[in-house]
PDB file of N, CA and C in Angstrom:
ATOM      1  N   MET P   1       0.837  -1.188   0.000  1.00 84.00           N
ATOM      2  CA  MET P   1       0.000   0.000   0.000  1.00 84.00           C
ATOM      3  C   MET P   1       0.877   1.244   0.000  1.00 84.00           C
ATOM      4  N   LYS P   2       0.411   2.248  -0.720  1.00 87.00           N
ATOM      5  CA  LYS P   2       1.087   3.541  -0.656  1.00 87.00           C
ATOM      6  C   LYS P   2       0.086   4.577  -0.161  1.00 87.00           C
ATOM      7  N   ARG P   3       0.583   5.618   0.436  1.00 91.00           N
ATOM      8  CA  ARG P   3      -0.254   6.699   0.952  1.00 91.00           C
ATOM      9  C   ARG P   3      -0.158   7.889   0.013  1.00 91.00           C
ATOM     10  N   PHE P   4      -1.269   8.599  -0.108  1.00 89.00           N
ATOM     11  CA  PHE P   4      -1.315   9.795  -0.938  1.00 89.00           C
ATOM     12  C   PHE P   4      -2.063  10.864  -0.157  1.00 89.00           C
ATOM     13  N   ALA P   5      -1.476  12.030  -0.044  1.00 94.00           N
ATOM     14  CA  ALA P   5      -2.106  13.145   0.658  1.00 94.00           C
ATOM     15  C   ALA P   5      -2.159  14.350  -0.272  1.00 94.00           C
ATOM     16  N   PHE P   6      -3.213  15.132  -0.116  1.00 94.00           N
ATOM     17  CA  PHE P   6      -3.372  16.316  -0.944  1.00 94.00           C
ATOM     18  C   PHE P   6      -4.266  17.313  -0.218  1.00 94.00           C
ATOM     19  N   LYS P   7      -4.220  18.552  -0.694  1.00 97.00           N
ATOM     20  CA  LYS P   7      -5.118  19.549  -0.129  1.00 97.00           C
ATOM     21  C   LYS P   7      -6.022  20.094  -1.224  1.00 97.00           C
ATOM     22  N   MET P   8      -7.200  20.529  -0.773  1.00 97.00           N
ATOM     23  CA  MET P   8      -8.205  21.130  -1.650  1.00 97.00           C
ATOM     24  C   MET P   8      -8.705  22.382  -0.937  1.00 97.00           C
ATOM     25  N   PHE P   9      -9.541  23.144  -1.618  1.00 98.00           N
ATOM     26  CA  PHE P   9      -9.954  24.437  -1.087  1.00 98.00           C
ATOM     27  C   PHE P   9     -11.475  24.563  -1.061  1.00 98.00           C
ATOM     28  N   LEU P  10     -12.025  24.729   0.129  1.00 98.00           N
ATOM     29  CA  LEU P  10     -13.458  24.886   0.326  1.00 98.00           C
ATOM     30  C   LEU P  10     -13.812  26.366   0.278  1.00 98.00           C
ATOM     31  N   LYS P  11     -14.880  26.693  -0.424  1.00 97.00           N
ATOM     32  CA  LYS P  11     -15.324  28.084  -0.475  1.00 97.00           C
ATOM     33  C   LYS P  11     -15.905  28.475   0.888  1.00 97.00           C
ATOM     34  N   PRO P  12     -15.655  29.707   1.331  1.00 96.00           N
ATOM     35  CA  PRO P  12     -16.168  30.157   2.636  1.00 96.00           C
ATOM     36  C   PRO P  12     -17.689  30.035   2.726  1.00 96.00           C
ATOM     37  N   GLY P  13     -18.145  29.613   3.894  1.00 96.00           N
ATOM     38  CA  GLY P  13     -19.570  29.514   4.159  1.00 96.00           C
ATOM     39  C   GLY P  13     -20.196  28.180   3.779  1.00 96.00           C
ATOM     40  N   PHE P  14     -19.407  27.253   3.250  1.00 97.00           N
ATOM     41  CA  PHE P  14     -19.956  25.974   2.790  1.00 97.00           C
ATOM     42  C   PHE P  14     -19.494  24.782   3.634  1.00 97.00           C
ATOM     43  N   GLU P  15     -18.996  25.042   4.827  1.00 96.00           N
ATOM     44  CA  GLU P  15     -18.468  23.972   5.665  1.00 96.00           C
ATOM     45  C   GLU P  15     -19.536  22.929   5.987  1.00 96.00           C
ATOM     46  N   GLU P  16     -20.701  23.372   6.424  1.00 96.00           N
ATOM     47  CA  GLU P  16     -21.769  22.430   6.778  1.00 96.00           C
ATOM     48  C   GLU P  16     -22.303  21.703   5.549  1.00 96.00           C
ATOM     49  N   GLU P  17     -22.402  22.396   4.443  1.00 97.00           N
ATOM     50  CA  GLU P  17     -22.880  21.764   3.211  1.00 97.00           C
ATOM     51  C   GLU P  17     -21.905  20.687   2.743  1.00 97.00           C
ATOM     52  N   TYR P  18     -20.609  20.973   2.846  1.00 98.00           N
ATOM     53  CA  TYR P  18     -19.599  19.986   2.460  1.00 98.00           C
ATOM     54  C   TYR P  18     -19.761  18.723   3.302  1.00 98.00           C
ATOM     55  N   GLN P  19     -19.919  18.895   4.606  1.00 97.00           N
ATOM     56  CA  GLN P  19     -20.100  17.744   5.497  1.00 97.00           C
ATOM     57  C   GLN P  19     -21.396  17.008   5.185  1.00 97.00           C
ATOM     58  N   ARG P  20     -22.463  17.741   4.916  1.00 98.00           N
ATOM     59  CA  ARG P  20     -23.757  17.127   4.613  1.00 98.00           C
ATOM     60  C   ARG P  20     -23.653  16.267   3.354  1.00 98.00           C
ATOM     61  N   ARG P  21     -23.022  16.795   2.324  1.00 98.00           N
ATOM     62  CA  ARG P  21     -22.905  16.041   1.070  1.00 98.00           C
ATOM     63  C   ARG P  21     -22.055  14.787   1.255  1.00 98.00           C
ATOM     64  N   HIS P  22     -20.991  14.880   2.015  1.00 97.00           N
ATOM     65  CA  HIS P  22     -20.150  13.705   2.220  1.00 97.00           C
ATOM     66  C   HIS P  22     -20.800  12.687   3.155  1.00 97.00           C
ATOM     67  N   ALA P  23     -21.631  13.140   4.053  1.00 97.00           N
ATOM     68  CA  ALA P  23     -22.360  12.203   4.911  1.00 97.00           C
ATOM     69  C   ALA P  23     -23.331  11.367   4.091  1.00 97.00           C
ATOM     70  N   ALA P  24     -23.745  11.889   2.949  1.00 97.00           N
ATOM     71  CA  ALA P  24     -24.670  11.182   2.052  1.00 97.00           C
ATOM     72  C   ALA P  24     -23.953  10.772   0.757  1.00 97.00           C
ATOM     73  N   LEU P  25     -22.673  10.432   0.864  1.00 96.00           N
ATOM     74  CA  LEU P  25     -21.891  10.035  -0.306  1.00 96.00           C
ATOM     75  C   LEU P  25     -22.613   8.924  -1.071  1.00 96.00           C
ATOM     76  N   TRP P  26     -22.705   9.088  -2.362  1.00 96.00           N
ATOM     77  CA  TRP P  26     -23.441   8.144  -3.193  1.00 96.00           C
ATOM     78  C   TRP P  26     -22.857   6.737  -3.055  1.00 96.00           C
ATOM     79  N   PRO P  27     -23.699   5.719  -2.878  1.00 97.00           N
ATOM     80  CA  PRO P  27     -23.210   4.339  -2.762  1.00 97.00           C
ATOM     81  C   PRO P  27     -22.373   3.897  -3.961  1.00 97.00           C
ATOM     82  N   GLU P  28     -22.763   4.307  -5.161  1.00 96.00           N
ATOM     83  CA  GLU P  28     -21.995   3.895  -6.339  1.00 96.00           C
ATOM     84  C   GLU P  28     -20.606   4.536  -6.365  1.00 96.00           C
ATOM     85  N   LEU P  29     -20.473   5.737  -5.793  1.00 94.00           N
ATOM     86  CA  LEU P  29     -19.153   6.366  -5.717  1.00 94.00           C
ATOM     87  C   LEU P  29     -18.301   5.668  -4.658  1.00 94.00           C
ATOM     88  N   LYS P  30     -18.901   5.349  -3.517  1.00 94.00           N
ATOM     89  CA  LYS P  30     -18.176   4.588  -2.488  1.00 94.00           C
ATOM     90  C   LYS P  30     -17.651   3.278  -3.058  1.00 94.00           C
ATOM     91  N   ARG P  31     -18.531   2.574  -3.747  1.00 93.00           N
ATOM     92  CA  ARG P  31     -18.164   1.280  -4.324  1.00 93.00           C
ATOM     93  C   ARG P  31     -17.023   1.446  -5.329  1.00 93.00           C
ATOM     94  N   GLN P  32     -17.121   2.462  -6.162  1.00 90.00           N
ATOM     95  CA  GLN P  32     -16.089   2.699  -7.165  1.00 90.00           C
ATOM     96  C   GLN P  32     -14.738   2.992  -6.518  1.00 90.00           C
ATOM     97  N   ILE P  33     -14.737   3.809  -5.488  1.00 89.00           N
ATOM     98  CA  ILE P  33     -13.485   4.141  -4.788  1.00 89.00           C
ATOM     99  C   ILE P  33     -12.868   2.874  -4.204  1.00 89.00           C
ATOM    100  N   LYS P  34     -13.686   2.066  -3.545  1.00 89.00           N
ATOM    101  CA  LYS P  34     -13.175   0.832  -2.945  1.00 89.00           C
ATOM    102  C   LYS P  34     -12.692  -0.151  -4.003  1.00 89.00           C
ATOM    103  N   GLU P  35     -13.427  -0.270  -5.102  1.00 86.00           N
ATOM    104  CA  GLU P  35     -13.024  -1.177  -6.176  1.00 86.00           C
ATOM    105  C   GLU P  35     -11.721  -0.741  -6.838  1.00 86.00           C
ATOM    106  N   ALA P  36     -11.420   0.550  -6.762  1.00 85.00           N
ATOM    107  CA  ALA P  36     -10.160   1.064  -7.309  1.00 85.00           C
ATOM    108  C   ALA P  36      -8.984   0.768  -6.380  1.00 85.00           C
ATOM    109  N   GLY P  37      -9.271   0.165  -5.219  1.00 86.00           N
ATOM    110  CA  GLY P  37      -8.210  -0.183  -4.279  1.00 86.00           C
ATOM    111  C   GLY P  37      -7.864   0.928  -3.305  1.00 86.00           C
ATOM    112  N   ILE P  38      -8.750   1.906  -3.177  1.00 88.00           N
ATOM    113  CA  ILE P  38      -8.510   3.029  -2.273  1.00 88.00           C
ATOM    114  C   ILE P  38      -9.213   2.747  -0.951  1.00 88.00           C
ATOM    115  N   GLY P  39      -8.503   2.946   0.132  1.00 88.00           N
ATOM    116  CA  GLY P  39      -9.068   2.738   1.457  1.00 88.00           C
ATOM    117  C   GLY P  39      -8.445   3.691   2.459  1.00 88.00           C
ATOM    118  N   ASN P  40      -8.900   3.576   3.682  1.00 91.00           N
ATOM    119  CA  ASN P  40      -8.386   4.424   4.758  1.00 91.00           C
ATOM    120  C   ASN P  40      -8.331   5.885   4.293  1.00 91.00           C
ATOM    121  N   TYR P  41      -9.442   6.368   3.779  1.00 94.00           N
ATOM    122  CA  TYR P  41      -9.546   7.687   3.142  1.00 94.00           C
ATOM    123  C   TYR P  41     -10.212   8.640   4.126  1.00 94.00           C
ATOM    124  N   SER P  42      -9.502   9.683   4.483  1.00 96.00           N
ATOM    125  CA  SER P  42     -10.030  10.701   5.394  1.00 96.00           C
ATOM    126  C   SER P  42      -9.823  12.079   4.804  1.00 96.00           C
ATOM    127  N   ILE P  43     -10.743  12.979   5.122  1.00 97.00           N
ATOM    128  CA  ILE P  43     -10.610  14.385   4.743  1.00 97.00           C
ATOM    129  C   ILE P  43     -10.778  15.207   6.016  1.00 97.00           C
ATOM    130  N   PHE P  44      -9.858  16.130   6.247  1.00 97.00           N
ATOM    131  CA  PHE P  44      -9.886  16.997   7.411  1.00 97.00           C
ATOM    132  C   PHE P  44     -10.054  18.443   6.940  1.00 97.00           C
ATOM    133  N   TRP P  45     -10.688  19.239   7.779  1.00 97.00           N
ATOM    134  CA  TRP P  45     -10.938  20.640   7.438  1.00 97.00           C
ATOM    135  C   TRP P  45     -10.193  21.554   8.410  1.00 97.00           C
ATOM    136  N   ASP P  46      -9.430  22.506   7.875  1.00 97.00           N
ATOM    137  CA  ASP P  46      -8.770  23.539   8.678  1.00 97.00           C
ATOM    138  C   ASP P  46      -9.664  24.774   8.645  1.00 97.00           C
ATOM    139  N   ARG P  47     -10.350  25.037   9.740  1.00 94.00           N
ATOM    140  CA  ARG P  47     -11.320  26.129   9.789  1.00 94.00           C
ATOM    141  C   ARG P  47     -10.686  27.503   9.622  1.00 94.00           C
ATOM    142  N   ASP P  48      -9.401  27.647   9.938  1.00 95.00           N
ATOM    143  CA  ASP P  48      -8.738  28.945   9.801  1.00 95.00           C
ATOM    144  C   ASP P  48      -8.455  29.315   8.350  1.00 95.00           C
ATOM    145  N   THR P  49      -8.251  28.319   7.509  1.00 96.00           N
ATOM    146  CA  THR P  49      -7.865  28.584   6.120  1.00 96.00           C
ATOM    147  C   THR P  49      -8.864  28.070   5.089  1.00 96.00           C
ATOM    148  N   ASN P  50      -9.827  27.266   5.536  1.00 96.00           N
ATOM    149  CA  ASN P  50     -10.778  26.578   4.655  1.00 96.00           C
ATOM    150  C   ASN P  50     -10.083  25.596   3.708  1.00 96.00           C
ATOM    151  N   ILE P  51      -8.924  25.134   4.126  1.00 98.00           N
ATOM    152  CA  ILE P  51      -8.214  24.108   3.367  1.00 98.00           C
ATOM    153  C   ILE P  51      -8.687  22.749   3.843  1.00 98.00           C
ATOM    154  N   LEU P  52      -8.954  21.878   2.878  1.00 98.00           N
ATOM    155  CA  LEU P  52      -9.294  20.488   3.157  1.00 98.00           C
ATOM    156  C   LEU P  52      -8.034  19.666   2.950  1.00 98.00           C
ATOM    157  N   PHE P  53      -7.704  18.839   3.919  1.00 97.00           N
ATOM    158  CA  PHE P  53      -6.541  17.965   3.834  1.00 97.00           C
ATOM    159  C   PHE P  53      -7.048  16.541   3.705  1.00 97.00           C
ATOM    160  N   ALA P  54      -6.651  15.852   2.654  1.00 95.00           N
ATOM    161  CA  ALA P  54      -7.106  14.485   2.412  1.00 95.00           C
ATOM    162  C   ALA P  54      -5.919  13.531   2.429  1.00 95.00           C
ATOM    163  N   CYS P  55      -6.173  12.338   2.942  1.00 94.00           N
ATOM    164  CA  CYS P  55      -5.162  11.297   2.974  1.00 94.00           C
ATOM    165  C   CYS P  55      -5.849   9.980   2.665  1.00 94.00           C
ATOM    166  N   GLN P  56      -5.233   9.185   1.808  1.00 92.00           N
ATOM    167  CA  GLN P  56      -5.813   7.899   1.435  1.00 92.00           C
ATOM    168  C   GLN P  56      -4.698   6.897   1.180  1.00 92.00           C
ATOM    169  N   GLU P  57      -5.050   5.640   1.310  1.00 92.00           N
ATOM    170  CA  GLU P  57      -4.128   4.568   0.976  1.00 92.00           C
ATOM    171  C   GLU P  57      -4.649   3.880  -0.271  1.00 92.00           C
ATOM    172  N   MET P  58      -3.705   3.411  -1.093  1.00 85.00           N
ATOM    173  CA  MET P  58      -4.105   2.717  -2.312  1.00 85.00           C
ATOM    174  C   MET P  58      -3.090   1.636  -2.631  1.00 85.00           C
ATOM    175  N   ALA P  59      -3.502   0.719  -3.493  1.00 78.00           N
ATOM    176  CA  ALA P  59      -2.590  -0.322  -3.936  1.00 78.00           C
ATOM    177  C   ALA P  59      -1.372   0.317  -4.595  1.00 78.00           C
ATOM    178  N   ASP P  60      -0.225  -0.348  -4.477  1.00 69.00           N
ATOM    179  CA  ASP P  60       1.010   0.210  -5.035  1.00 69.00           C
ATOM    180  C   ASP P  60       0.892   0.568  -6.500  1.00 69.00           C
ATOM    181  N   ASP P  61       0.096  -0.180  -7.249  1.00 68.00           N
ATOM    182  CA  ASP P  61      -0.063   0.100  -8.675  1.00 68.00           C
ATOM    183  C   ASP P  61      -1.374   0.829  -8.972  1.00 68.00           C
ATOM    184  N   GLY P  62      -2.062   1.287  -7.914  1.00 64.00           N
ATOM    185  CA  GLY P  62      -3.366   1.914  -8.089  1.00 64.00           C
ATOM    186  C   GLY P  62      -3.300   3.407  -8.323  1.00 64.00           C
ATOM    187  N   GLN P  63      -4.468   3.973  -8.494  1.00 64.00           N
ATOM    188  CA  GLN P  63      -4.607   5.414  -8.702  1.00 64.00           C
ATOM    189  C   GLN P  63      -5.274   6.036  -7.488  1.00 64.00           C
ATOM    190  N   SER P  64      -5.110   7.321  -7.335  1.00 61.00           N
ATOM    191  CA  SER P  64      -5.790   8.017  -6.250  1.00 61.00           C
ATOM    192  C   SER P  64      -7.210   8.361  -6.698  1.00 61.00           C
ATOM    193  N   SER P  65      -8.015   8.790  -5.761  1.00 62.00           N
ATOM    194  CA  SER P  65      -9.379   9.209  -6.099  1.00 62.00           C
ATOM    195  C   SER P  65      -9.366  10.401  -7.043  1.00 62.00           C
ATOM    196  N   GLN P  66      -8.304  11.172  -7.029  1.00 64.00           N
ATOM    197  CA  GLN P  66      -8.210  12.351  -7.879  1.00 64.00           C
ATOM    198  C   GLN P  66      -7.825  12.008  -9.311  1.00 64.00           C
ATOM    199  N   ASP P  67      -7.484  10.749  -9.552  1.00 58.00           N
ATOM    200  CA  ASP P  67      -7.132  10.288 -10.899  1.00 58.00           C
ATOM    201  C   ASP P  67      -8.276   9.539 -11.568  1.00 58.00           C
ATOM    202  N   MET P  68      -9.470   9.580 -10.987  1.00 55.00           N
ATOM    203  CA  MET P  68     -10.582   8.782 -11.484  1.00 55.00           C
ATOM    204  C   MET P  68     -11.532   9.579 -12.374  1.00 55.00           C
ATOM    205  N   GLY P  69     -11.080  10.679 -12.929  1.00 59.00           N
ATOM    206  CA  GLY P  69     -11.934  11.570 -13.698  1.00 59.00           C
ATOM    207  C   GLY P  69     -12.459  11.029 -15.010  1.00 59.00           C
ATOM    208  N   ALA P  70     -11.925   9.914 -15.461  1.00 69.00           N
ATOM    209  CA  ALA P  70     -12.445   9.332 -16.693  1.00 69.00           C
ATOM    210  C   ALA P  70     -13.772   8.619 -16.449  1.00 69.00           C
ATOM    211  N   ASP P  71     -14.099   8.411 -15.195  1.00 84.00           N
ATOM    212  CA  ASP P  71     -15.323   7.689 -14.847  1.00 84.00           C
ATOM    213  C   ASP P  71     -16.510   8.649 -14.720  1.00 84.00           C
ATOM    214  N   GLU P  72     -17.644   8.234 -15.238  1.00 90.00           N
ATOM    215  CA  GLU P  72     -18.848   9.069 -15.247  1.00 90.00           C
ATOM    216  C   GLU P  72     -19.325   9.436 -13.838  1.00 90.00           C
ATOM    217  N   ILE P  73     -19.273   8.496 -12.917  1.00 92.00           N
ATOM    218  CA  ILE P  73     -19.735   8.760 -11.544  1.00 92.00           C
ATOM    219  C   ILE P  73     -18.862   9.826 -10.896  1.00 92.00           C
ATOM    220  N   THR P  74     -17.559   9.694 -11.079  1.00 90.00           N
ATOM    221  CA  THR P  74     -16.644  10.691 -10.508  1.00 90.00           C
ATOM    222  C   THR P  74     -16.906  12.063 -11.100  1.00 90.00           C
ATOM    223  N   ARG P  75     -17.096  12.145 -12.404  1.00 92.00           N
ATOM    224  CA  ARG P  75     -17.361  13.447 -13.039  1.00 92.00           C
ATOM    225  C   ARG P  75     -18.667  14.053 -12.527  1.00 92.00           C
ATOM    226  N   LYS P  76     -19.683  13.228 -12.313  1.00 94.00           N
ATOM    227  CA  LYS P  76     -20.947  13.736 -11.756  1.00 94.00           C
ATOM    228  C   LYS P  76     -20.732  14.276 -10.345  1.00 94.00           C
ATOM    229  N   TRP P  77     -19.911  13.567  -9.556  1.00 95.00           N
ATOM    230  CA  TRP P  77     -19.619  14.040  -8.191  1.00 95.00           C
ATOM    231  C   TRP P  77     -18.882  15.372  -8.247  1.00 95.00           C
ATOM    232  N   TRP P  78     -17.910  15.480  -9.145  1.00 94.00           N
ATOM    233  CA  TRP P  78     -17.175  16.736  -9.276  1.00 94.00           C
ATOM    234  C   TRP P  78     -18.129  17.866  -9.661  1.00 94.00           C
ATOM    235  N   ASP P  79     -19.042  17.613 -10.581  1.00 96.00           N
ATOM    236  CA  ASP P  79     -20.020  18.633 -10.972  1.00 96.00           C
ATOM    237  C   ASP P  79     -20.890  19.026  -9.784  1.00 96.00           C
ATOM    238  N   TYR P  80     -21.293  18.044  -9.004  1.00 97.00           N
ATOM    239  CA  TYR P  80     -22.141  18.266  -7.823  1.00 97.00           C
ATOM    240  C   TYR P  80     -21.429  19.116  -6.773  1.00 97.00           C
ATOM    241  N   MET P  81     -20.121  18.962  -6.639  1.00 97.00           N
ATOM    242  CA  MET P  81     -19.346  19.667  -5.618  1.00 97.00           C
ATOM    243  C   MET P  81     -18.767  20.999  -6.100  1.00 97.00           C
ATOM    244  N   ALA P  82     -18.852  21.276  -7.385  1.00 97.00           N
ATOM    245  CA  ALA P  82     -18.177  22.445  -7.967  1.00 97.00           C
ATOM    246  C   ALA P  82     -18.637  23.778  -7.387  1.00 97.00           C
ATOM    247  N   ASP P  83     -19.869  23.860  -6.916  1.00 98.00           N
ATOM    248  CA  ASP P  83     -20.352  25.146  -6.405  1.00 98.00           C
ATOM    249  C   ASP P  83     -19.800  25.487  -5.029  1.00 98.00           C
ATOM    250  N   ILE P  84     -19.188  24.529  -4.337  1.00 98.00           N
ATOM    251  CA  ILE P  84     -18.715  24.809  -2.978  1.00 98.00           C
ATOM    252  C   ILE P  84     -17.208  24.653  -2.806  1.00 98.00           C
ATOM    253  N   MET P  85     -16.512  24.315  -3.901  1.00 97.00           N
ATOM    254  CA  MET P  85     -15.063  24.130  -3.847  1.00 97.00           C
ATOM    255  C   MET P  85     -14.391  24.867  -4.999  1.00 97.00           C
ATOM    256  N   GLU P  86     -13.109  25.146  -4.828  1.00 97.00           N
ATOM    257  CA  GLU P  86     -12.338  25.676  -5.938  1.00 97.00           C
ATOM    258  C   GLU P  86     -12.096  24.532  -6.911  1.00 97.00           C
ATOM    259  N   THR P  87     -12.375  24.775  -8.199  1.00 96.00           N
ATOM    260  CA  THR P  87     -12.280  23.710  -9.196  1.00 96.00           C
ATOM    261  C   THR P  87     -11.471  24.130 -10.417  1.00 96.00           C
ATOM    262  N   ASN P  88     -11.077  23.119 -11.156  1.00 95.00           N
ATOM    263  CA  ASN P  88     -10.439  23.290 -12.461  1.00 95.00           C
ATOM    264  C   ASN P  88     -11.541  23.447 -13.510  1.00 95.00           C
ATOM    265  N   PRO P  89     -11.187  23.801 -14.761  1.00 95.00           N
ATOM    266  CA  PRO P  89     -12.208  23.969 -15.807  1.00 95.00           C
ATOM    267  C   PRO P  89     -13.111  22.748 -16.019  1.00 95.00           C
ATOM    268  N   ASP P  90     -12.624  21.526 -15.719  1.00 93.00           N
ATOM    269  CA  ASP P  90     -13.450  20.320 -15.882  1.00 93.00           C
ATOM    270  C   ASP P  90     -14.253  19.992 -14.617  1.00 93.00           C
ATOM    271  N   ASN P  91     -14.278  20.912 -13.659  1.00 94.00           N
ATOM    272  CA  ASN P  91     -14.953  20.774 -12.361  1.00 94.00           C
ATOM    273  C   ASN P  91     -14.256  19.833 -11.394  1.00 94.00           C
ATOM    274  N   SER P  92     -13.125  19.273 -11.756  1.00 93.00           N
ATOM    275  CA  SER P  92     -12.358  18.502 -10.775  1.00 93.00           C
ATOM    276  C   SER P  92     -11.864  19.479  -9.712  1.00 93.00           C
ATOM    277  N   PRO P  93     -11.776  19.021  -8.462  1.00 95.00           N
ATOM    278  CA  PRO P  93     -11.306  19.943  -7.434  1.00 95.00           C
ATOM    279  C   PRO P  93      -9.846  20.323  -7.662  1.00 95.00           C
ATOM    280  N   VAL P  94      -9.535  21.567  -7.383  1.00 96.00           N
ATOM    281  CA  VAL P  94      -8.131  21.972  -7.396  1.00 96.00           C
ATOM    282  C   VAL P  94      -7.465  21.197  -6.262  1.00 96.00           C
ATOM    283  N   THR P  95      -6.477  20.404  -6.599  1.00 94.00           N
ATOM    284  CA  THR P  95      -5.773  19.624  -5.589  1.00 94.00           C
ATOM    285  C   THR P  95      -4.284  19.876  -5.706  1.00 94.00           C
ATOM    286  N   ILE P  96      -3.653  19.903  -4.565  1.00 94.00           N
ATOM    287  CA  ILE P  96      -2.207  20.052  -4.506  1.00 94.00           C
ATOM    288  C   ILE P  96      -1.661  18.859  -3.743  1.00 94.00           C
ATOM    289  N   PRO P  97      -0.928  17.967  -4.426  1.00 93.00           N
ATOM    290  CA  PRO P  97      -0.342  16.821  -3.744  1.00 93.00           C
ATOM    291  C   PRO P  97       0.648  17.292  -2.676  1.00 93.00           C
ATOM    292  N   LEU P  98       0.698  16.563  -1.586  1.00 95.00           N
ATOM    293  CA  LEU P  98       1.612  16.882  -0.496  1.00 95.00           C
ATOM    294  C   LEU P  98       2.663  15.786  -0.368  1.00 95.00           C
ATOM    295  N   ARG P  99       3.879  16.189  -0.153  1.00 94.00           N
ATOM    296  CA  ARG P  99       4.986  15.244  -0.017  1.00 94.00           C
ATOM    297  C   ARG P  99       5.056  14.751   1.420  1.00 94.00           C
ATOM    298  N   GLU P 100       5.122  13.449   1.580  1.00 93.00           N
ATOM    299  CA  GLU P 100       5.260  12.871   2.922  1.00 93.00           C
ATOM    300  C   GLU P 100       6.663  13.113   3.436  1.00 93.00           C
ATOM    301  N   VAL P 101       6.773  13.656   4.639  1.00 96.00           N
ATOM    302  CA  VAL P 101       8.085  13.913   5.218  1.00 96.00           C
ATOM    303  C   VAL P 101       8.321  13.120   6.491  1.00 96.00           C
ATOM    304  N   PHE P 102       7.262  12.450   6.993  1.00 94.00           N
ATOM    305  CA  PHE P 102       7.405  11.603   8.178  1.00 94.00           C
ATOM    306  C   PHE P 102       6.246  10.632   8.241  1.00 94.00           C
ATOM    307  N   HIS P 103       6.543   9.409   8.680  1.00 90.00           N
ATOM    308  CA  HIS P 103       5.495   8.403   8.905  1.00 90.00           C
ATOM    309  C   HIS P 103       5.930   7.502  10.040  1.00 90.00           C
ATOM    310  N   LEU P 104       4.994   7.141  10.899  1.00 91.00           N
ATOM    311  CA  LEU P 104       5.243   6.213  11.995  1.00 91.00           C
ATOM    312  C   LEU P 104       4.113   5.190  12.010  1.00 91.00           C
ATOM    313  N   ASP P 105       4.445   3.917  11.872  1.00 84.00           N
ATOM    314  CA  ASP P 105       3.440   2.853  11.963  1.00 84.00           C
ATOM    315  C   ASP P 105       3.137   2.558  13.419  1.00 84.00           C
TER     316      ASP P 105
END
């Protein structure tokens, strides 16, 4: 397994909406993420900056959730979330990969 961490940007005033939408994450999207070999996926929110910090584990030869844009379900989710997050022209969230500098098992 490899770990992948990245940050995204939540628009001000949408903190509760972001949580509400993720609490009702579509079953087909959950299934797709798991079938892609992604697990132990968490997203944290920094209230001072509105930065979302995400961390996930995936198979060594797998892709991250941010690489799944060729899939229709993922694109629909990105479209659904575009009004509350900073996005790219294709509505994928603006993400900045983070380099791991320490890990302790």
